[in-house]
Protein backbone atom coordinates (compact mmCIF):
# COMPACT_ATOMS: atom_id res chain seq x y z
CA UNK A 1 0.00 0.00 0.00
CA UNK A 2 1.36 3.40 -0.97
CA UNK A 3 1.33 6.13 1.69
CA UNK A 4 1.45 9.53 0.04
CA UNK A 5 1.75 12.82 1.89
CA UNK A 6 1.91 15.19 -1.07
CA UNK A 7 -0.60 16.09 -3.76
CA UNK A 8 2.11 15.52 -6.38
CA UNK A 9 2.62 11.89 -5.27
CA UNK A 10 -1.13 11.14 -5.40
CA UNK A 11 -1.48 12.75 -8.82
CA UNK A 12 1.48 10.81 -10.23
CA UNK A 13 0.23 7.46 -8.88
CA UNK A 14 -3.35 8.04 -10.06
CA UNK A 15 -2.11 9.28 -13.44
CA UNK A 16 -0.15 6.09 -14.13
CA UNK A 17 -2.98 3.82 -12.93
CA UNK A 18 -5.46 5.62 -15.17
CA UNK A 19 -3.03 5.50 -18.09
CA UNK A 20 -3.05 1.71 -17.62
CA UNK A 21 -6.85 1.82 -17.98
CA UNK A 22 -7.66 1.35 -14.30
CA UNK A 23 -10.71 2.90 -12.64
CA UNK A 24 -10.00 4.81 -9.42
CA UNK A 25 -12.30 4.80 -6.40
CA UNK A 26 -11.86 7.36 -3.63
CA UNK A 27 -12.96 7.29 0.02
CA UNK A 28 -12.38 10.59 1.85
CA UNK A 29 -12.10 10.18 5.65
CA UNK A 30 -10.87 11.95 8.74
CA UNK A 31 -9.25 8.73 10.00
CA UNK A 32 -10.16 6.92 13.25
CA UNK A 33 -11.51 4.29 10.89
CA UNK A 34 -14.30 1.89 11.82
CA UNK A 35 -16.42 -0.69 10.03
CA UNK A 36 -18.45 2.07 8.36
CA UNK A 37 -15.38 3.48 6.61
CA UNK A 38 -14.20 -0.02 5.72
CA UNK A 39 -17.56 -0.74 4.07
CA UNK A 40 -16.89 2.29 1.84
CA UNK A 41 -13.51 0.78 0.94
CA UNK A 42 -15.27 -2.50 0.11
CA UNK A 43 -17.81 -0.65 -2.07
CA UNK A 44 -14.99 1.10 -3.87
CA UNK A 45 -13.07 -2.12 -4.41
CA UNK A 46 -16.20 -3.81 -5.75
CA UNK A 47 -16.63 -1.09 -8.38
CA UNK A 48 -13.11 0.20 -9.12
CA UNK A 49 -9.67 -1.27 -9.79
CA UNK A 50 -7.74 0.90 -7.30
CA UNK A 51 -8.92 2.51 -4.10
CA UNK A 52 -7.51 5.72 -2.69
CA UNK A 53 -8.39 6.65 0.92
CA UNK A 54 -7.58 10.10 2.30
CA UNK A 55 -6.98 10.57 6.01
CA UNK A 56 -7.18 14.25 6.88
CA UNK A 57 -8.77 15.84 9.94
CA UNK A 58 -10.00 18.94 8.17
CA UNK A 59 -9.69 21.92 10.53
CA UNK A 60 -12.00 24.20 8.51
CA UNK A 61 -15.08 22.07 9.16
CA UNK A 62 -14.78 22.38 12.95
CA UNK A 63 -16.21 25.47 14.64
CA UNK A 64 -14.62 27.23 17.59
CA UNK A 65 -15.17 25.13 20.73
CA UNK A 66 -15.83 21.94 18.72
CA UNK A 67 -13.79 18.76 19.10
CA UNK A 68 -10.96 19.36 16.56
CA UNK A 69 -8.24 18.97 19.20
CA UNK A 70 -9.66 15.85 20.76
CA UNK A 71 -10.82 14.25 17.50
CA UNK A 72 -9.32 10.71 17.58
CA UNK A 73 -6.15 10.27 15.54
CA UNK A 74 -5.16 6.63 14.99
CA UNK A 75 -3.13 6.76 11.79
CA UNK A 76 -1.04 3.63 12.32
CA UNK A 77 -4.08 1.45 13.11
CA UNK A 78 -5.95 3.07 10.20
CA UNK A 79 -3.17 2.08 7.78
CA UNK A 80 -3.13 -1.48 9.09
CA UNK A 81 -6.87 -1.84 8.52
CA UNK A 82 -6.67 -0.23 5.09
CA UNK A 83 -3.82 -2.48 3.97
CA UNK A 84 -5.78 -5.53 5.12
CA UNK A 85 -8.85 -4.31 3.27
CA UNK A 86 -7.02 -3.91 -0.03
CA UNK A 87 -6.65 -0.14 -0.18
CA UNK A 88 -4.11 0.84 -2.85
CA UNK A 89 -3.06 4.31 -1.70
CA UNK A 90 -3.50 6.30 1.51
CA UNK A 91 -3.30 10.06 1.07
CA UNK A 92 -2.37 11.66 4.40
CA UNK A 93 -1.57 15.31 3.76
CA UNK A 94 -0.46 17.85 6.34
CA UNK A 95 -2.56 20.94 7.07
CA UNK A 96 -0.03 22.99 5.06
CA UNK A 97 -0.39 20.71 2.03
CA UNK A 98 -4.14 21.39 1.94
CA UNK A 99 -4.16 24.96 3.26
CA UNK A 100 -0.76 26.50 2.47
CA UNK A 101 0.07 29.98 3.77
CA UNK A 102 -1.98 32.50 1.80
CA UNK A 103 -4.88 30.09 1.26
CA UNK A 104 -8.04 32.17 0.67
CA UNK A 105 -10.79 30.36 -1.24
CA UNK A 106 -13.82 28.67 0.35
CA UNK A 107 -16.89 27.08 -1.15
CA UNK A 108 -20.39 27.99 0.04
CA UNK A 109 -23.00 25.47 -1.04
CA UNK A 110 -26.50 27.01 -1.13
CA UNK A 111 -29.79 26.17 0.59
CA UNK A 112 -29.07 22.47 1.10
CA UNK A 113 -26.28 23.42 3.53
CA UNK A 114 -28.33 25.92 5.54
CA UNK A 115 -30.76 24.16 7.92
CA UNK A 116 -30.22 21.39 10.49
CA UNK A 117 -26.49 20.61 10.73
CA UNK A 118 -25.75 23.81 8.85
CA UNK A 119 -27.68 25.90 11.38
CA UNK A 120 -26.23 24.08 14.43
CA UNK A 121 -22.65 24.16 13.13
CA UNK A 122 -22.13 27.47 11.31
CA UNK A 123 -19.34 27.18 8.76
CA UNK A 124 -19.26 23.38 8.95
CA UNK A 125 -20.45 22.72 5.41
CA UNK A 126 -18.31 25.53 4.06
CA UNK A 127 -15.32 23.58 5.42
CA UNK A 128 -16.64 20.23 4.22
CA UNK A 129 -17.46 21.51 0.72
CA UNK A 130 -14.08 23.22 0.41
CA UNK A 131 -12.04 20.20 1.43
CA UNK A 132 -14.17 17.72 -0.52
CA UNK A 133 -13.85 19.80 -3.70
CA UNK A 134 -10.09 20.10 -3.18
CA UNK A 135 -9.68 16.37 -2.49
CA UNK A 136 -11.83 15.40 -5.49
CA UNK A 137 -9.71 17.64 -7.72
CA UNK A 138 -6.45 16.34 -6.24
CA UNK A 139 -7.33 12.66 -6.55
CA UNK A 140 -9.23 12.78 -9.85
CA UNK A 141 -11.12 9.56 -9.07
CA UNK A 142 -13.84 8.03 -11.22
CA UNK A 143 -16.07 7.43 -8.21
CA UNK A 144 -16.10 8.72 -4.63
CA UNK A 145 -17.84 6.99 -1.72
CA UNK A 146 -19.63 8.63 1.22
CA UNK A 147 -21.76 7.23 4.03
CA UNK A 148 -25.51 7.74 4.37
CA UNK A 149 -25.00 8.41 8.09
CA UNK A 150 -24.14 12.00 7.19
CA UNK A 151 -27.37 12.44 5.24
CA UNK A 152 -27.15 16.20 4.77
CA UNK A 153 -23.44 15.99 3.91
CA UNK A 154 -24.26 13.56 1.11
CA UNK A 155 -26.73 16.11 -0.32
CA UNK A 156 -24.18 18.91 0.05
CA UNK A 157 -21.56 16.84 -1.80
CA UNK A 158 -23.99 15.98 -4.61
CA UNK A 159 -24.91 19.66 -5.01
CA UNK A 160 -21.24 20.67 -5.00
CA UNK A 161 -20.24 18.10 -7.61
CA UNK A 162 -23.18 19.00 -9.85
CA UNK A 163 -22.60 22.76 -9.57
CA UNK A 164 -18.83 22.58 -10.20
CA UNK A 165 -19.10 19.89 -12.92
CA UNK A 166 -16.70 17.62 -11.05
CA UNK A 167 -16.24 14.51 -13.20
CA UNK A 168 -16.41 12.08 -10.26
CA UNK A 169 -19.49 9.94 -9.66
CA UNK A 170 -20.75 10.18 -6.08
CA UNK A 171 -21.84 6.91 -4.49
CA UNK A 172 -23.70 6.96 -1.16
CA UNK A 173 -23.44 3.76 0.90
CA UNK A 174 -25.70 2.50 3.70
CA UNK A 175 -24.98 3.27 7.35
CA UNK A 176 -23.16 0.49 9.19
CA UNK A 177 -24.47 -0.16 12.72
CA UNK A 178 -23.22 -1.85 15.87
CA UNK A 179 -25.14 -4.98 16.93
CA UNK A 180 -27.48 -2.83 19.07
CA UNK A 181 -28.15 -0.40 16.23
CA UNK A 182 -25.85 2.48 17.15
CA UNK A 183 -24.51 3.97 13.91
CA UNK A 184 -20.74 3.55 13.58
CA UNK A 185 -18.96 6.83 14.22
CA UNK A 186 -15.43 7.82 15.16
CA UNK A 187 -17.01 9.88 17.96
CA UNK A 188 -18.49 6.75 19.61
CA UNK A 189 -15.00 6.28 21.07
CA UNK A 190 -15.70 9.25 23.37
CA UNK A 191 -18.70 7.56 25.05
CA UNK A 192 -18.24 6.06 28.52
CA UNK A 193 -20.17 2.81 29.22
CA UNK A 194 -23.23 4.65 30.61
CA UNK A 195 -23.33 7.04 27.65
CA UNK A 196 -22.78 4.18 25.23
CA UNK A 197 -25.85 2.51 26.74
CA UNK A 198 -27.88 5.73 26.46
CA UNK A 199 -26.81 6.16 22.82
CA UNK A 200 -28.81 3.08 21.84
CA UNK A 201 -31.87 5.33 22.04
CA UNK A 202 -30.95 7.09 18.78
CA UNK A 203 -31.61 4.03 16.65
CA UNK A 204 -34.47 2.94 18.92
CA UNK A 205 -36.21 6.29 18.44
CA UNK A 206 -35.75 6.13 14.65
CA UNK A 207 -37.22 2.64 14.60
CA UNK A 208 -40.09 3.84 16.77
CA UNK A 209 -40.82 6.56 14.19
CA UNK A 210 -40.90 3.91 11.48
CA UNK A 211 -43.28 1.68 13.49
CA UNK A 212 -45.60 4.58 14.30
CA UNK A 213 -45.65 5.59 10.66
CA UNK A 214 -46.40 2.04 9.57
CA UNK A 215 -49.33 1.87 11.99
CA UNK A 216 -50.82 5.07 10.59
CA UNK A 217 -49.29 8.06 12.39
CA UNK A 218 -48.32 10.44 9.59
CA UNK A 219 -48.20 13.80 11.41
CA UNK A 220 -44.53 14.79 11.71
CA UNK A 221 -44.89 16.96 14.86
CA UNK A 222 -46.35 13.90 16.64
CA UNK A 223 -43.58 11.64 15.31
CA UNK A 224 -40.91 14.15 16.37
CA UNK A 225 -42.52 14.37 19.82
CA UNK A 226 -42.44 10.59 20.24
CA UNK A 227 -38.78 10.50 19.16
CA UNK A 228 -37.99 13.20 21.73
CA UNK A 229 -39.77 11.20 24.47
CA UNK A 230 -37.90 8.04 23.55
CA UNK A 231 -34.58 9.90 23.75
CA UNK A 232 -35.58 11.51 27.06
CA UNK A 233 -36.44 8.11 28.57
CA UNK A 234 -32.81 7.16 27.95
CA UNK A 235 -31.65 10.40 29.58
CA UNK A 236 -30.88 12.20 26.30
CA UNK A 237 -32.38 15.67 26.66
CA UNK A 238 -29.93 17.77 24.69
CA UNK A 239 -31.43 17.51 21.22
CA UNK A 240 -30.08 19.82 18.52
CA UNK A 241 -32.80 18.88 16.04
CA UNK A 242 -35.22 16.18 14.97
CA UNK A 243 -35.85 16.71 11.26
CA UNK A 244 -38.49 14.97 9.17
CA UNK A 245 -37.75 15.89 5.58
CA UNK A 246 -38.75 14.79 2.11
CA UNK A 247 -36.19 12.13 1.13
CA UNK A 248 -33.40 13.58 -1.01
CA UNK A 249 -33.98 17.09 0.36
CA UNK A 250 -33.61 19.06 3.60
CA UNK A 251 -37.18 20.39 3.35
CA UNK A 252 -39.30 19.77 6.45
CA UNK A 253 -42.74 18.28 5.88
CA UNK A 254 -45.92 18.31 8.01
CA UNK A 255 -47.10 14.88 7.03
CA UNK A 256 -45.42 11.70 5.82
CA UNK A 257 -46.85 11.17 2.36
CA UNK A 258 -43.89 9.46 0.68
CA UNK A 259 -40.25 8.56 1.35
CA UNK A 260 -39.19 10.66 4.32
CA UNK A 261 -35.86 10.93 6.10
CA UNK A 262 -35.85 11.31 9.85
CA UNK A 263 -32.54 12.87 10.88
CA UNK A 264 -31.46 13.81 14.36
CA UNK A 265 -28.54 15.28 16.26
CA UNK A 266 -28.16 15.00 20.01
CA UNK A 267 -25.56 15.42 22.69
CA UNK A 268 -24.70 12.53 24.97
CA UNK A 269 -22.46 14.11 27.58
CA UNK A 270 -19.87 16.09 25.62
CA UNK A 271 -20.29 13.99 22.50
CA UNK A 272 -22.46 15.05 19.60
CA UNK A 273 -24.06 12.16 17.71
CA UNK A 274 -26.11 12.15 14.50
CA UNK A 275 -28.18 9.48 12.80
CA UNK A 276 -30.98 9.19 10.25
CA UNK A 277 -33.37 6.66 8.80
CA UNK A 278 -35.77 6.59 5.88
CA UNK A 279 -39.43 5.93 6.65
CA UNK A 280 -42.67 6.15 4.68
O1 LIG B 1 -17.43 12.65 6.49
C1 LIG B 1 -16.27 12.96 6.80
O2 LIG B 1 -15.52 12.20 7.43
C2 LIG B 1 -15.74 14.33 6.42
O3 LIG B 1 -16.72 15.30 6.51
C3 LIG B 1 -15.06 14.35 5.04
C4 LIG B 1 -16.06 14.03 3.93
C5 LIG B 1 -13.92 13.35 5.00
C6 LIG B 1 -14.49 15.75 4.75
O4 LIG B 1 -13.51 16.10 5.70
CSV table of C-alpha atoms and ligand atoms in Angstrom, one decimal:
chain,number,residue,atom,x,y,z
A,1,UNK,CA,0.0,0.0,0.0
A,2,UNK,CA,1.4,3.4,-1.0
A,3,UNK,CA,1.3,6.1,1.7
A,4,UNK,CA,1.5,9.5,0.0
A,5,UNK,CA,1.8,12.8,1.9
A,6,UNK,CA,1.9,15.2,-1.1
A,7,UNK,CA,-0.6,16.1,-3.8
A,8,UNK,CA,2.1,15.5,-6.4
A,9,UNK,CA,2.6,11.9,-5.3
A,10,UNK,CA,-1.1,11.1,-5.4
A,11,UNK,CA,-1.5,12.7,-8.8
A,12,UNK,CA,1.5,10.8,-10.2
A,13,UNK,CA,0.2,7.5,-8.9
A,14,UNK,CA,-3.3,8.0,-10.1
A,15,UNK,CA,-2.1,9.3,-13.4
A,16,UNK,CA,-0.2,6.1,-14.1
A,17,UNK,CA,-3.0,3.8,-12.9
A,18,UNK,CA,-5.5,5.6,-15.2
A,19,UNK,CA,-3.0,5.5,-18.1
A,20,UNK,CA,-3.1,1.7,-17.6
A,21,UNK,CA,-6.8,1.8,-18.0
A,22,UNK,CA,-7.7,1.4,-14.3
A,23,UNK,CA,-10.7,2.9,-12.6
A,24,UNK,CA,-10.0,4.8,-9.4
A,25,UNK,CA,-12.3,4.8,-6.4
A,26,UNK,CA,-11.9,7.4,-3.6
A,27,UNK,CA,-13.0,7.3,0.0
A,28,UNK,CA,-12.4,10.6,1.8
A,29,UNK,CA,-12.1,10.2,5.6
A,30,UNK,CA,-10.9,12.0,8.7
A,31,UNK,CA,-9.2,8.7,10.0
A,32,UNK,CA,-10.2,6.9,13.2
A,33,UNK,CA,-11.5,4.3,10.9
A,34,UNK,CA,-14.3,1.9,11.8
A,35,UNK,CA,-16.4,-0.7,10.0
A,36,UNK,CA,-18.5,2.1,8.4
A,37,UNK,CA,-15.4,3.5,6.6
A,38,UNK,CA,-14.2,0.0,5.7
A,39,UNK,CA,-17.6,-0.7,4.1
A,40,UNK,CA,-16.9,2.3,1.8
A,41,UNK,CA,-13.5,0.8,0.9
A,42,UNK,CA,-15.3,-2.5,0.1
A,43,UNK,CA,-17.8,-0.7,-2.1
A,44,UNK,CA,-15.0,1.1,-3.9
A,45,UNK,CA,-13.1,-2.1,-4.4
A,46,UNK,CA,-16.2,-3.8,-5.8
A,47,UNK,CA,-16.6,-1.1,-8.4
A,48,UNK,CA,-13.1,0.2,-9.1
A,49,UNK,CA,-9.7,-1.3,-9.8
A,50,UNK,CA,-7.7,0.9,-7.3
A,51,UNK,CA,-8.9,2.5,-4.1
A,52,UNK,CA,-7.5,5.7,-2.7
A,53,UNK,CA,-8.4,6.6,0.9
A,54,UNK,CA,-7.6,10.1,2.3
A,55,UNK,CA,-7.0,10.6,6.0
A,56,UNK,CA,-7.2,14.3,6.9
A,57,UNK,CA,-8.8,15.8,9.9
A,58,UNK,CA,-10.0,18.9,8.2
A,59,UNK,CA,-9.7,21.9,10.5
A,60,UNK,CA,-12.0,24.2,8.5
A,61,UNK,CA,-15.1,22.1,9.2
A,62,UNK,CA,-14.8,22.4,12.9
A,63,UNK,CA,-16.2,25.5,14.6
A,64,UNK,CA,-14.6,27.2,17.6
A,65,UNK,CA,-15.2,25.1,20.7
A,66,UNK,CA,-15.8,21.9,18.7
A,67,UNK,CA,-13.8,18.8,19.1
A,68,UNK,CA,-11.0,19.4,16.6
A,69,UNK,CA,-8.2,19.0,19.2
A,70,UNK,CA,-9.7,15.9,20.8
A,71,UNK,CA,-10.8,14.2,17.5
A,72,UNK,CA,-9.3,10.7,17.6
A,73,UNK,CA,-6.1,10.3,15.5
A,74,UNK,CA,-5.2,6.6,15.0
A,75,UNK,CA,-3.1,6.8,11.8
A,76,UNK,CA,-1.0,3.6,12.3
A,77,UNK,CA,-4.1,1.5,13.1
A,78,UNK,CA,-6.0,3.1,10.2
A,79,UNK,CA,-3.2,2.1,7.8
A,80,UNK,CA,-3.1,-1.5,9.1
A,81,UNK,CA,-6.9,-1.8,8.5
A,82,UNK,CA,-6.7,-0.2,5.1
A,83,UNK,CA,-3.8,-2.5,4.0
A,84,UNK,CA,-5.8,-5.5,5.1
A,85,UNK,CA,-8.8,-4.3,3.3
A,86,UNK,CA,-7.0,-3.9,0.0
A,87,UNK,CA,-6.6,-0.1,-0.2
A,88,UNK,CA,-4.1,0.8,-2.8
A,89,UNK,CA,-3.1,4.3,-1.7
A,90,UNK,CA,-3.5,6.3,1.5
A,91,UNK,CA,-3.3,10.1,1.1
A,92,UNK,CA,-2.4,11.7,4.4
A,93,UNK,CA,-1.6,15.3,3.8
A,94,UNK,CA,-0.5,17.8,6.3
A,95,UNK,CA,-2.6,20.9,7.1
A,96,UNK,CA,0.0,23.0,5.1
A,97,UNK,CA,-0.4,20.7,2.0
A,98,UNK,CA,-4.1,21.4,1.9
A,99,UNK,CA,-4.2,25.0,3.3
A,100,UNK,CA,-0.8,26.5,2.5
A,101,UNK,CA,0.1,30.0,3.8
A,102,UNK,CA,-2.0,32.5,1.8
A,103,UNK,CA,-4.9,30.1,1.3
A,104,UNK,CA,-8.0,32.2,0.7
A,105,UNK,CA,-10.8,30.4,-1.2
A,106,UNK,CA,-13.8,28.7,0.3
A,107,UNK,CA,-16.9,27.1,-1.2
A,108,UNK,CA,-20.4,28.0,0.0
A,109,UNK,CA,-23.0,25.5,-1.0
A,110,UNK,CA,-26.5,27.0,-1.1
A,111,UNK,CA,-29.8,26.2,0.6
A,112,UNK,CA,-29.1,22.5,1.1
A,113,UNK,CA,-26.3,23.4,3.5
A,114,UNK,CA,-28.3,25.9,5.5
A,115,UNK,CA,-30.8,24.2,7.9
A,116,UNK,CA,-30.2,21.4,10.5
A,117,UNK,CA,-26.5,20.6,10.7
A,118,UNK,CA,-25.7,23.8,8.9
A,119,UNK,CA,-27.7,25.9,11.4
A,120,UNK,CA,-26.2,24.1,14.4
A,121,UNK,CA,-22.6,24.2,13.1
A,122,UNK,CA,-22.1,27.5,11.3
A,123,UNK,CA,-19.3,27.2,8.8
A,124,UNK,CA,-19.3,23.4,9.0
A,125,UNK,CA,-20.4,22.7,5.4
A,126,UNK,CA,-18.3,25.5,4.1
A,127,UNK,CA,-15.3,23.6,5.4
A,128,UNK,CA,-16.6,20.2,4.2
A,129,UNK,CA,-17.5,21.5,0.7
A,130,UNK,CA,-14.1,23.2,0.4
A,131,UNK,CA,-12.0,20.2,1.4
A,132,UNK,CA,-14.2,17.7,-0.5
A,133,UNK,CA,-13.8,19.8,-3.7
A,134,UNK,CA,-10.1,20.1,-3.2
A,135,UNK,CA,-9.7,16.4,-2.5
A,136,UNK,CA,-11.8,15.4,-5.5
A,137,UNK,CA,-9.7,17.6,-7.7
A,138,UNK,CA,-6.5,16.3,-6.2
A,139,UNK,CA,-7.3,12.7,-6.6
A,140,UNK,CA,-9.2,12.8,-9.8
A,141,UNK,CA,-11.1,9.6,-9.1
A,142,UNK,CA,-13.8,8.0,-11.2
A,143,UNK,CA,-16.1,7.4,-8.2
A,144,UNK,CA,-16.1,8.7,-4.6
A,145,UNK,CA,-17.8,7.0,-1.7
A,146,UNK,CA,-19.6,8.6,1.2
A,147,UNK,CA,-21.8,7.2,4.0
A,148,UNK,CA,-25.5,7.7,4.4
A,149,UNK,CA,-25.0,8.4,8.1
A,150,UNK,CA,-24.1,12.0,7.2
A,151,UNK,CA,-27.4,12.4,5.2
A,152,UNK,CA,-27.2,16.2,4.8
A,153,UNK,CA,-23.4,16.0,3.9
A,154,UNK,CA,-24.3,13.6,1.1
A,155,UNK,CA,-26.7,16.1,-0.3
A,156,UNK,CA,-24.2,18.9,0.1
A,157,UNK,CA,-21.6,16.8,-1.8
A,158,UNK,CA,-24.0,16.0,-4.6
A,159,UNK,CA,-24.9,19.7,-5.0
A,160,UNK,CA,-21.2,20.7,-5.0
A,161,UNK,CA,-20.2,18.1,-7.6
A,162,UNK,CA,-23.2,19.0,-9.9
A,163,UNK,CA,-22.6,22.8,-9.6
A,164,UNK,CA,-18.8,22.6,-10.2
A,165,UNK,CA,-19.1,19.9,-12.9
A,166,UNK,CA,-16.7,17.6,-11.0
A,167,UNK,CA,-16.2,14.5,-13.2
A,168,UNK,CA,-16.4,12.1,-10.3
A,169,UNK,CA,-19.5,9.9,-9.7
A,170,UNK,CA,-20.7,10.2,-6.1
A,171,UNK,CA,-21.8,6.9,-4.5
A,172,UNK,CA,-23.7,7.0,-1.2
A,173,UNK,CA,-23.4,3.8,0.9
A,174,UNK,CA,-25.7,2.5,3.7
A,175,UNK,CA,-25.0,3.3,7.4
A,176,UNK,CA,-23.2,0.5,9.2
A,177,UNK,CA,-24.5,-0.2,12.7
A,178,UNK,CA,-23.2,-1.9,15.9
A,179,UNK,CA,-25.1,-5.0,16.9
A,180,UNK,CA,-27.5,-2.8,19.1
A,181,UNK,CA,-28.2,-0.4,16.2
A,182,UNK,CA,-25.8,2.5,17.2
A,183,UNK,CA,-24.5,4.0,13.9
A,184,UNK,CA,-20.7,3.5,13.6
A,185,UNK,CA,-19.0,6.8,14.2
A,186,UNK,CA,-15.4,7.8,15.2
A,187,UNK,CA,-17.0,9.9,18.0
A,188,UNK,CA,-18.5,6.7,19.6
A,189,UNK,CA,-15.0,6.3,21.1
A,190,UNK,CA,-15.7,9.3,23.4
A,191,UNK,CA,-18.7,7.6,25.1
A,192,UNK,CA,-18.2,6.1,28.5
A,193,UNK,CA,-20.2,2.8,29.2
A,194,UNK,CA,-23.2,4.7,30.6
A,195,UNK,CA,-23.3,7.0,27.6
A,196,UNK,CA,-22.8,4.2,25.2
A,197,UNK,CA,-25.8,2.5,26.7
A,198,UNK,CA,-27.9,5.7,26.5
A,199,UNK,CA,-26.8,6.2,22.8
A,200,UNK,CA,-28.8,3.1,21.8
A,201,UNK,CA,-31.9,5.3,22.0
A,202,UNK,CA,-30.9,7.1,18.8
A,203,UNK,CA,-31.6,4.0,16.7
A,204,UNK,CA,-34.5,2.9,18.9
A,205,UNK,CA,-36.2,6.3,18.4
A,206,UNK,CA,-35.7,6.1,14.6
A,207,UNK,CA,-37.2,2.6,14.6
A,208,UNK,CA,-40.1,3.8,16.8
A,209,UNK,CA,-40.8,6.6,14.2
A,210,UNK,CA,-40.9,3.9,11.5
A,211,UNK,CA,-43.3,1.7,13.5
A,212,UNK,CA,-45.6,4.6,14.3
A,213,UNK,CA,-45.6,5.6,10.7
A,214,UNK,CA,-46.4,2.0,9.6
A,215,UNK,CA,-49.3,1.9,12.0
A,216,UNK,CA,-50.8,5.1,10.6
A,217,UNK,CA,-49.3,8.1,12.4
A,218,UNK,CA,-48.3,10.4,9.6
A,219,UNK,CA,-48.2,13.8,11.4
A,220,UNK,CA,-44.5,14.8,11.7
A,221,UNK,CA,-44.9,17.0,14.9
A,222,UNK,CA,-46.4,13.9,16.6
A,223,UNK,CA,-43.6,11.6,15.3
A,224,UNK,CA,-40.9,14.1,16.4
A,225,UNK,CA,-42.5,14.4,19.8
A,226,UNK,CA,-42.4,10.6,20.2
A,227,UNK,CA,-38.8,10.5,19.2
A,228,UNK,CA,-38.0,13.2,21.7
A,229,UNK,CA,-39.8,11.2,24.5
A,230,UNK,CA,-37.9,8.0,23.5
A,231,UNK,CA,-34.6,9.9,23.7
A,232,UNK,CA,-35.6,11.5,27.1
A,233,UNK,CA,-36.4,8.1,28.6
A,234,UNK,CA,-32.8,7.2,27.9
A,235,UNK,CA,-31.6,10.4,29.6
A,236,UNK,CA,-30.9,12.2,26.3
A,237,UNK,CA,-32.4,15.7,26.7
A,238,UNK,CA,-29.9,17.8,24.7
A,239,UNK,CA,-31.4,17.5,21.2
A,240,UNK,CA,-30.1,19.8,18.5
A,241,UNK,CA,-32.8,18.9,16.0
A,242,UNK,CA,-35.2,16.2,15.0
A,243,UNK,CA,-35.8,16.7,11.3
A,244,UNK,CA,-38.5,15.0,9.2
A,245,UNK,CA,-37.8,15.9,5.6
A,246,UNK,CA,-38.7,14.8,2.1
A,247,UNK,CA,-36.2,12.1,1.1
A,248,UNK,CA,-33.4,13.6,-1.0
A,249,UNK,CA,-34.0,17.1,0.4
A,250,UNK,CA,-33.6,19.1,3.6
A,251,UNK,CA,-37.2,20.4,3.4
A,252,UNK,CA,-39.3,19.8,6.4
A,253,UNK,CA,-42.7,18.3,5.9
A,254,UNK,CA,-45.9,18.3,8.0
A,255,UNK,CA,-47.1,14.9,7.0
A,256,UNK,CA,-45.4,11.7,5.8
A,257,UNK,CA,-46.8,11.2,2.4
A,258,UNK,CA,-43.9,9.5,0.7
A,259,UNK,CA,-40.3,8.6,1.3
A,260,UNK,CA,-39.2,10.7,4.3
A,261,UNK,CA,-35.9,10.9,6.1
A,262,UNK,CA,-35.9,11.3,9.9
A,263,UNK,CA,-32.5,12.9,10.9
A,264,UNK,CA,-31.5,13.8,14.4
A,265,UNK,CA,-28.5,15.3,16.3
A,266,UNK,CA,-28.2,15.0,20.0
A,267,UNK,CA,-25.6,15.4,22.7
A,268,UNK,CA,-24.7,12.5,25.0
A,269,UNK,CA,-22.5,14.1,27.6
A,270,UNK,CA,-19.9,16.1,25.6
A,271,UNK,CA,-20.3,14.0,22.5
A,272,UNK,CA,-22.5,15.0,19.6
A,273,UNK,CA,-24.1,12.2,17.7
A,274,UNK,CA,-26.1,12.2,14.5
A,275,UNK,CA,-28.2,9.5,12.8
A,276,UNK,CA,-31.0,9.2,10.2
A,277,UNK,CA,-33.4,6.7,8.8
A,278,UNK,CA,-35.8,6.6,5.9
A,279,UNK,CA,-39.4,5.9,6.6
A,280,UNK,CA,-42.7,6.2,4.7
B,1,LIG,O1,-17.4,12.7,6.5
B,1,LIG,C1,-16.3,13.0,6.8
B,1,LIG,O2,-15.5,12.2,7.4
B,1,LIG,C2,-15.7,14.3,6.4
B,1,LIG,O3,-16.7,15.3,6.5
B,1,LIG,C3,-15.1,14.3,5.0
B,1,LIG,C4,-16.1,14.0,3.9
B,1,LIG,C5,-13.9,13.3,5.0
B,1,LIG,C6,-14.5,15.8,4.8
B,1,LIG,O4,-13.5,16.1,5.7
